[in-house]
Short mmCIF file of C-alpha atoms and ligand atoms in Angstrom, two decimals:
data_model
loop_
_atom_site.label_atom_id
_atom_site.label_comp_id
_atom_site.label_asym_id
_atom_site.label_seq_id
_atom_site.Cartn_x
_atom_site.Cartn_y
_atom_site.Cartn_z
CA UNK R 1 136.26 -198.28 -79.38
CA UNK R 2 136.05 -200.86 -82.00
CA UNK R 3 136.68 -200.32 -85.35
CA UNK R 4 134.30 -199.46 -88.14
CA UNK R 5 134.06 -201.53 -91.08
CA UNK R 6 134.46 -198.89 -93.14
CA UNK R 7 135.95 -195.76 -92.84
CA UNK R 8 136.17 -192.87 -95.27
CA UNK R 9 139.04 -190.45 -94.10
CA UNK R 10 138.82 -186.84 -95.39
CA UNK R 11 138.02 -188.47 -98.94
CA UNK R 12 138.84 -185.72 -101.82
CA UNK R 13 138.33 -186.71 -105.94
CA UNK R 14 138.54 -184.24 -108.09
CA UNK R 15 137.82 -184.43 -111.87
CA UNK R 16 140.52 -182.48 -114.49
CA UNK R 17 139.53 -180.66 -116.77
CA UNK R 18 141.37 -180.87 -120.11
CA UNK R 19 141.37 -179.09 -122.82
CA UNK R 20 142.71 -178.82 -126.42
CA UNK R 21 144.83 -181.67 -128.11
CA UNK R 22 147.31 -182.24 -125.53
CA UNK R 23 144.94 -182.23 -122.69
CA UNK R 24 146.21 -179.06 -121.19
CA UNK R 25 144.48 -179.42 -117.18
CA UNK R 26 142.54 -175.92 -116.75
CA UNK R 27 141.12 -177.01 -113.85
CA UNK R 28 139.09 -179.23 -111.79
CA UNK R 29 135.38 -180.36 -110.63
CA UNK R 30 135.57 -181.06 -107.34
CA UNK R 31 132.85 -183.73 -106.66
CA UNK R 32 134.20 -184.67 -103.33
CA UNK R 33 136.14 -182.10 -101.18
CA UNK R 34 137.16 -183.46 -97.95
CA UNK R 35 134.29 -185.83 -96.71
CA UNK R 36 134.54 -188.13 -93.69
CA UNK R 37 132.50 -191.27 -92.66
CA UNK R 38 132.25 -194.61 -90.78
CA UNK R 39 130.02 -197.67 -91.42
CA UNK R 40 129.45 -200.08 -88.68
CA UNK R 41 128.51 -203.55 -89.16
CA UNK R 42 124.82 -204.04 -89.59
CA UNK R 43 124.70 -199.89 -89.85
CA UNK R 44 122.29 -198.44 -92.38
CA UNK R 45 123.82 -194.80 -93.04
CA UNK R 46 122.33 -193.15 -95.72
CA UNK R 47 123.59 -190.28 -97.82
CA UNK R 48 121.77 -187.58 -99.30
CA UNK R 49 121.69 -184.26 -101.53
CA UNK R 50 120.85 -183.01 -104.72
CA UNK R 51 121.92 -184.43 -107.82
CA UNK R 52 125.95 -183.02 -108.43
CA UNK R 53 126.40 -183.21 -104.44
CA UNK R 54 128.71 -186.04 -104.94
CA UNK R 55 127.46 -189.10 -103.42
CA UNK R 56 127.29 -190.85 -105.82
CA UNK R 57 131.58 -190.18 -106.86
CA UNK R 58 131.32 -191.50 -102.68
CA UNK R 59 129.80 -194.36 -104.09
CA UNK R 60 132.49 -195.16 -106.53
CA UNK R 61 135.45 -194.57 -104.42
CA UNK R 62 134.04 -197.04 -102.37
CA UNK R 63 133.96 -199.50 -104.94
CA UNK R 64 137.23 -198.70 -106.19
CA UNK R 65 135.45 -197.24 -109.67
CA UNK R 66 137.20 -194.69 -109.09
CA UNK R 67 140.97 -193.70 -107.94
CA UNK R 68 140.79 -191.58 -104.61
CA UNK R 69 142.77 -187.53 -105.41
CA UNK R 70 143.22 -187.77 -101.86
CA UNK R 71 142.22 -189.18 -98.37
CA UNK R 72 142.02 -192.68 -97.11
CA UNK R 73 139.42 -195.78 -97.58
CA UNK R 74 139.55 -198.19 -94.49
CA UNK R 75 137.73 -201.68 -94.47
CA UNK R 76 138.43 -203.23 -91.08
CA UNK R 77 141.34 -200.87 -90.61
CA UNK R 78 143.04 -201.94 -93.66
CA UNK R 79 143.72 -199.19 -96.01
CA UNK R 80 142.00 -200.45 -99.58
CA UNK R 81 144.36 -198.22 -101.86
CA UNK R 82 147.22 -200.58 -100.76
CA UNK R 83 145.16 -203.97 -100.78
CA UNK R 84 146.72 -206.63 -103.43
CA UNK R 85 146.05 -210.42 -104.33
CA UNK R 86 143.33 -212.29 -102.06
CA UNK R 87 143.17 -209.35 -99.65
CA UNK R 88 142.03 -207.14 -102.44
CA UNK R 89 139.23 -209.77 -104.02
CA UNK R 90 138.14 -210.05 -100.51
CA UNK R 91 137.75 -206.40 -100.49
CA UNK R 92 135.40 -206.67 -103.44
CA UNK R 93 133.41 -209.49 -102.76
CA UNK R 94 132.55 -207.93 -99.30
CA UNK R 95 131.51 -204.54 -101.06
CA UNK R 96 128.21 -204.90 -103.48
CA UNK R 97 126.40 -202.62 -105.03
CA UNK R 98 122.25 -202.08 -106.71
CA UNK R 99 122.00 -199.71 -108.82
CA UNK R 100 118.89 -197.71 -109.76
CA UNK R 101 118.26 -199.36 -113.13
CA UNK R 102 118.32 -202.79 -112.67
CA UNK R 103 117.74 -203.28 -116.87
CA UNK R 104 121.66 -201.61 -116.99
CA UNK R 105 123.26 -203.96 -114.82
CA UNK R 106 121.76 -207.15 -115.84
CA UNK R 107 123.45 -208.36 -119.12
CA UNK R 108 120.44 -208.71 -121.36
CA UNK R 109 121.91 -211.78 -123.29
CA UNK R 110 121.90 -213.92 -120.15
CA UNK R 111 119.51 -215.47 -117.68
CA UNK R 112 118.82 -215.23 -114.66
CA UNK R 113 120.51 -218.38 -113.75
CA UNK R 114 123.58 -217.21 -115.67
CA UNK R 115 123.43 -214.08 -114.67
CA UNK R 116 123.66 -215.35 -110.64
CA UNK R 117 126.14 -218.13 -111.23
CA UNK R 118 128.81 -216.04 -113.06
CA UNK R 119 130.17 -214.04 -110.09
CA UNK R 120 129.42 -217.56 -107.63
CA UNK R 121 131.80 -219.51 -110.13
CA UNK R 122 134.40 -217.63 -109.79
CA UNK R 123 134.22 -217.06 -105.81
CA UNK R 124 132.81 -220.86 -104.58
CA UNK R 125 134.06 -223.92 -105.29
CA UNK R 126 130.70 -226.05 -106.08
CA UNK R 127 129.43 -228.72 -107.48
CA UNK R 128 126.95 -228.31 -110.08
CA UNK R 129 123.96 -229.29 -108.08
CA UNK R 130 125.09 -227.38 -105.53
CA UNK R 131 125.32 -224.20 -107.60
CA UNK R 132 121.99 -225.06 -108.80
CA UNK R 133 120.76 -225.54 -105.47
CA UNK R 134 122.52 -222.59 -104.25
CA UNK R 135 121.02 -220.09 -106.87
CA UNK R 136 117.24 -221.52 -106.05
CA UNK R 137 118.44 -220.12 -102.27
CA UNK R 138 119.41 -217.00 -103.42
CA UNK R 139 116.42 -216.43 -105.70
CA UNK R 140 114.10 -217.75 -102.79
CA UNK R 141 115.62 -215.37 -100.23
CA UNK R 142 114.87 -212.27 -102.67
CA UNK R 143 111.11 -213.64 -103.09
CA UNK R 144 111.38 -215.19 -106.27
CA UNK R 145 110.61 -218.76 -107.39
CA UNK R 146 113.24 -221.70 -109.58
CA UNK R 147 110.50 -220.51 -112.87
CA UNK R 148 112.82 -217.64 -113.25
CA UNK R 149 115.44 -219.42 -113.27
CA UNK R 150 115.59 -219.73 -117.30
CA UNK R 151 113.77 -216.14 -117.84
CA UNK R 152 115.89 -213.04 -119.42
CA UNK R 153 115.82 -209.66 -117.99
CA UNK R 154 113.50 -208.35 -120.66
CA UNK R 155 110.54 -210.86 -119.31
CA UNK R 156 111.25 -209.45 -115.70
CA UNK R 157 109.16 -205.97 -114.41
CA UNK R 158 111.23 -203.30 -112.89
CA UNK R 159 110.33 -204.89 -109.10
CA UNK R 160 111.55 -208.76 -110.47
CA UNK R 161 114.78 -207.12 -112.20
CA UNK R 162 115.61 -205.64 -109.07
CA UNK R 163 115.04 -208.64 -106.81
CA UNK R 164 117.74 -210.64 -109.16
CA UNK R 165 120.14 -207.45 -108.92
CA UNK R 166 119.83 -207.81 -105.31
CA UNK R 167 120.00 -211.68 -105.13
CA UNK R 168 123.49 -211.17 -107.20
CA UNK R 169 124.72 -208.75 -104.62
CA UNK R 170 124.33 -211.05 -101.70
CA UNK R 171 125.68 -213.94 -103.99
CA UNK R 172 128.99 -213.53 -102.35
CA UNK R 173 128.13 -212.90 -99.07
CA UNK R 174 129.18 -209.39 -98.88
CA UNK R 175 129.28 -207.29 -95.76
CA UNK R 176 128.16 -203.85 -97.02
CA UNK R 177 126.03 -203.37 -100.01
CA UNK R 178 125.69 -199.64 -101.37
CA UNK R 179 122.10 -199.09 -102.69
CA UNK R 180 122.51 -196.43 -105.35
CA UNK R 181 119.45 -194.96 -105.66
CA UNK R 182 117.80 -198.43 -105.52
CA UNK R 183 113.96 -198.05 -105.96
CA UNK R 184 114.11 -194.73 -107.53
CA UNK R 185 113.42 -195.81 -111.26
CA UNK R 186 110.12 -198.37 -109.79
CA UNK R 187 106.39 -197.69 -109.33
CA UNK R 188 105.56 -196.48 -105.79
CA UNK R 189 103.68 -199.72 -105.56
CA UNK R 190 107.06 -202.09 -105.67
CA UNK R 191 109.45 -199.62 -104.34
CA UNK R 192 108.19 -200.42 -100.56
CA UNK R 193 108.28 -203.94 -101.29
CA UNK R 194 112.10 -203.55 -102.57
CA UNK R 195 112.58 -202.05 -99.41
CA UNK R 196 110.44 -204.33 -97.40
CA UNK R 197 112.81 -206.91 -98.68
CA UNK R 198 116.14 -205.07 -98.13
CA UNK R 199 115.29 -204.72 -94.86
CA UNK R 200 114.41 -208.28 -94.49
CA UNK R 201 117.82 -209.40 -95.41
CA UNK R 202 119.55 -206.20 -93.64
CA UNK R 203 118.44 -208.16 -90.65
CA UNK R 204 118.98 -211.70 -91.90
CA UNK R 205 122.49 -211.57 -92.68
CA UNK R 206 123.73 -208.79 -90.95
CA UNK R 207 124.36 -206.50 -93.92
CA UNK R 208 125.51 -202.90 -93.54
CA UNK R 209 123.67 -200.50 -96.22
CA UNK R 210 125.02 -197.29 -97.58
CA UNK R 211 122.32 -196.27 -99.49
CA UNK R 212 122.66 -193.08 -102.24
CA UNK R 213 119.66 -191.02 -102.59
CA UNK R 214 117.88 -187.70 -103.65
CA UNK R 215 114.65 -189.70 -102.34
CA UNK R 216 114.10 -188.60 -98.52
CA UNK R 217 110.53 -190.13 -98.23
CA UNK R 218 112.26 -193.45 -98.26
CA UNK R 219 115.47 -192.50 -96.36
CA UNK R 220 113.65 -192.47 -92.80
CA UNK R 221 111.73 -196.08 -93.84
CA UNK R 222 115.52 -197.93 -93.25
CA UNK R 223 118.66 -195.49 -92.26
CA UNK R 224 119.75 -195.48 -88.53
CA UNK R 225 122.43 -192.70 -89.45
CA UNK R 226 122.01 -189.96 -92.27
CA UNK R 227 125.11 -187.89 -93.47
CA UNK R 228 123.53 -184.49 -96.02
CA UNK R 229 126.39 -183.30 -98.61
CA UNK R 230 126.24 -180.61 -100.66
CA UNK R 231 128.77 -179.68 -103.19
CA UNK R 232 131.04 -182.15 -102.25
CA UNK R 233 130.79 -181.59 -98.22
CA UNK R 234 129.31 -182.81 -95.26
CA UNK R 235 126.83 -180.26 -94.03
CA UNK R 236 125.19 -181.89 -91.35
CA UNK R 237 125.59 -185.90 -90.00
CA UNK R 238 123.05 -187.52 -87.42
CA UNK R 239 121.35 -190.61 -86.07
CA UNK R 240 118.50 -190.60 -88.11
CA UNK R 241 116.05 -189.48 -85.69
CA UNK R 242 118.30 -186.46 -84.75
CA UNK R 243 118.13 -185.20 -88.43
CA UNK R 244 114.11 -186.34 -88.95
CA UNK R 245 113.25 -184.59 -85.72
CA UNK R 246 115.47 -181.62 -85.55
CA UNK R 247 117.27 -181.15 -88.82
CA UNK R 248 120.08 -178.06 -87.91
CA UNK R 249 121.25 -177.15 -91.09
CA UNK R 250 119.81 -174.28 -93.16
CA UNK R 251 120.01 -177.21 -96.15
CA UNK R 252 119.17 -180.06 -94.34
CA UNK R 253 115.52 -178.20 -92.96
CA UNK R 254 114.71 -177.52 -96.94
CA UNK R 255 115.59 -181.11 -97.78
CA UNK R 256 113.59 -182.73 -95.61
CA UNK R 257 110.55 -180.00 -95.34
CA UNK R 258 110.01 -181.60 -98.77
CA UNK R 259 109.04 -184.87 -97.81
CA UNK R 260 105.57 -185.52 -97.82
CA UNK R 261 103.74 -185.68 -94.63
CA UNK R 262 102.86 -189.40 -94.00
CA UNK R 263 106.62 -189.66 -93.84
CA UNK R 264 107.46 -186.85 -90.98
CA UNK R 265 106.38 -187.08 -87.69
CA UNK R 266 105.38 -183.28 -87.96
CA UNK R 267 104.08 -181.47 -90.93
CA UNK R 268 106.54 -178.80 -91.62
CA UNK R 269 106.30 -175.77 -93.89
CA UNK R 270 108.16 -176.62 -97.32
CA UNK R 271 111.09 -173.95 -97.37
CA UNK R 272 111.78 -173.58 -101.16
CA UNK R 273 115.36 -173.52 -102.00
CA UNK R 274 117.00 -170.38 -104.49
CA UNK R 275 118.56 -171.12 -107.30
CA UNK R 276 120.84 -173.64 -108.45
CA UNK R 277 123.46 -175.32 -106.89
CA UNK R 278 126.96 -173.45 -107.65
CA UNK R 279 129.28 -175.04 -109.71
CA UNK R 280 131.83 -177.58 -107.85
CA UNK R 281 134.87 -176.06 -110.37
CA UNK R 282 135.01 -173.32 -108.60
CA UNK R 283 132.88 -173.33 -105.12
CA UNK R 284 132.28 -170.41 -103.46
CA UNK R 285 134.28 -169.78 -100.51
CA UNK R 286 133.12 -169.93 -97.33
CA UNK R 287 130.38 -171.75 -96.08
CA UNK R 288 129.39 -173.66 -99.67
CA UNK R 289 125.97 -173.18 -99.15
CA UNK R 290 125.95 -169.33 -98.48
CA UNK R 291 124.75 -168.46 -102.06
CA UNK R 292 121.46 -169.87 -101.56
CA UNK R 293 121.33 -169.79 -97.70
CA UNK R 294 117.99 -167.70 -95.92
CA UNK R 295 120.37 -166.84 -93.21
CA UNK R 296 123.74 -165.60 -94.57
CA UNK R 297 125.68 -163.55 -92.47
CA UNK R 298 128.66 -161.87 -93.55
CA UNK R 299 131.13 -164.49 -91.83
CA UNK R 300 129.20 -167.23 -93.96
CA UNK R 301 130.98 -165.80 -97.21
CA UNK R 302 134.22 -165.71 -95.47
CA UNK R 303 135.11 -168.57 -93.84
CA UNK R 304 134.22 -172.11 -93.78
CA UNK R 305 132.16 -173.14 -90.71
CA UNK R 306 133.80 -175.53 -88.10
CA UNK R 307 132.37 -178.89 -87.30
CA UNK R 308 129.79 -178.14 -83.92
CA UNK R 309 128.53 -180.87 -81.91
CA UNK R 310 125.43 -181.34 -80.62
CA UNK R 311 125.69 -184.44 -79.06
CA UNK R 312 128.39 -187.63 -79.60
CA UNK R 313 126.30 -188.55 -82.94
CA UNK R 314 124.65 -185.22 -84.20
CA UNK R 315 127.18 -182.36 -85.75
CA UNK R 316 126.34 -179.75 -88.20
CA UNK R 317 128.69 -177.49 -89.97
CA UNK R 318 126.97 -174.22 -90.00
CA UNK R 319 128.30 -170.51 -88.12
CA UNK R 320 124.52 -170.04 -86.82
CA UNK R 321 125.28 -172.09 -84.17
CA UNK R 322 128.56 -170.62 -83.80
CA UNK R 323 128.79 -169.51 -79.99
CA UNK R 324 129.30 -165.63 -79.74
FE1 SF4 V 401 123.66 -170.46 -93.96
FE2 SF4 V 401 125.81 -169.35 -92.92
FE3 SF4 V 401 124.90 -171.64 -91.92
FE4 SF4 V 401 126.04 -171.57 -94.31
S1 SF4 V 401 127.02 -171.13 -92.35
S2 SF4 V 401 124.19 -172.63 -93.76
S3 SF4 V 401 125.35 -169.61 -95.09
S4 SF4 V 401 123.88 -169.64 -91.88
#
């Protein structure tokens, strides 16, 4: 078996809570409680939930925003925690990120030819026609022409913003690029042309995606492999045509009988979902998702389901299809 670029190994961060003027820890929010992943190369995996699931915490563990409470980060079989010097800024240049607001991540005092020569700088060695030249590329690849080379981000839209927070992340010729809830804050219009294009250069340059979302409609347009969390945990994890077609999980069948029907290949009732999601300080024990579940059974508030396969790609985490 090869290896996976990356892999996320029983990944656990918790939050303290402090309180009072020395910070006394009362306890902790546990955004991420034991989640486990690969990437392949060229792999779109997408991961989704509701807002406070913790993909986005993922996200930042990933990107080293954050310091793991526990578990292991692989890229190429290398653990990250432990990467230092060139081995480390390799590690970040080959890990990009888009955010949802492109506005917040472009620095509104510099242009756009500033804004994609800063990180290439300090990576490339070029000349200064070749920079030039080499930012033109970029901008060309995301659909944009040289006239923006000299524009600021407040005489971009919300689709043009985007294209030059996209052109930055494949400035240094990354391998994976996590897509934080990339078209999410754009018309309906431009969103399928943001994904038109990330597709386009998924295929181009061999790019892994993970992409973050609460969005499902667009999570079948580009994801070979979907991964649901909820409070923290993997419920269910499938090709993405195992989890479109024949979604397992109590949760995973009310996420997705909310997309809108152009999207599905069947029309499925919408299953409303109870309530709110508990609170990740203190999650209730058992299966997490038992206190808004149709189908709890008295096991579900006892004891945390085991992982049940359904075939070498499709497992869901759920005592319904417990065998009795
Ligand atoms: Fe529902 Fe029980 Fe399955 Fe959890 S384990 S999703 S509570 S049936």
């Amino acid at each position: 078996m090869s290896t996976p670029l990356l892999r996320i190994k029983d990944l656990k961060k918790y939050f303290p809570i402090k309180v009072g003027l020395l910070g006394k820890v009362v306890g902790y929010v546990k955004a991420v409680d034991g989640v486990s992943f690969d990437i392949d190369l060229g792999e779109v995996v997408s991961i989704v939930g509701e807002s406070g699931s913790g993909k986005t915490t993922i996200a930042k563990c990933i990107l080293l925003l954050e310091r793991l409470t526990y578990g292991k980060i692989l890229y190429n079989g290398e653990d990250v925690t432990l990467l230092r010097a060139e081995k480390l800024r390799e590690y970040r240049r080959s890990i990009q990120a888009v955010f949802q607001n492109p506005f917040l991540s472009l620095d509104p005092r510099m242009n756009v030819f500033d804004i994609l020569a800063e990180p290439v700088k300090i990576n490339m060695k070029l000349s200064r026609e070749e920079l030039y030249e080499y930012i033109s590329s970029l901008l060309n690849m995301v659909g944009l022409d040289r006239s923006f080379l000299d524009k600021y981000p407040h005489e971009l839209s919300g689709g043009q913003a985007q294209r030059v927070a996209i052109a930055r992340a494949i400035s240094l010729k990354p391998r994976l690029i996590i897509l934080d809830e990339p078209t999410s804050a754009l018309d309906v219009s431009v969103q399928a042309q943001i994904l038109n294009l990330l597709a386009d250069l998924k295929n181009e340059l061999n790019l892994s995606y993970l992409l973050i979302t609460h969005d499902l409609s667009i999570v079948k347009y580009i994801s070979d492999r979907i991964i649901v969390v909820y409070l923290g945990r993997i419920m269910e994890e499938g090709l993405s045509e195992e989890i479109l077609d024949k979604p397992l999980h109590p949760y995973t069948q009310t996420l997705f009988s909310a997309i809108p029907d152009p999207y599905t290949r069947s029309s499925r009732e919408r299953i409303i979902l109870r309530g709110e999601p508990p609170s990740p300080i203190n999650p209730p024990p058992g299966c997490r998702f038992h206190t808004r579940c149709p189908y709890v059974m008295e096991v579900c508030k006892r004891q945390e389901p085991d992982e049940i396969r359904f075939s070498s790609t499709h497992k869901v985490y759920c005592w319904l299809y417990v065998e009795k």
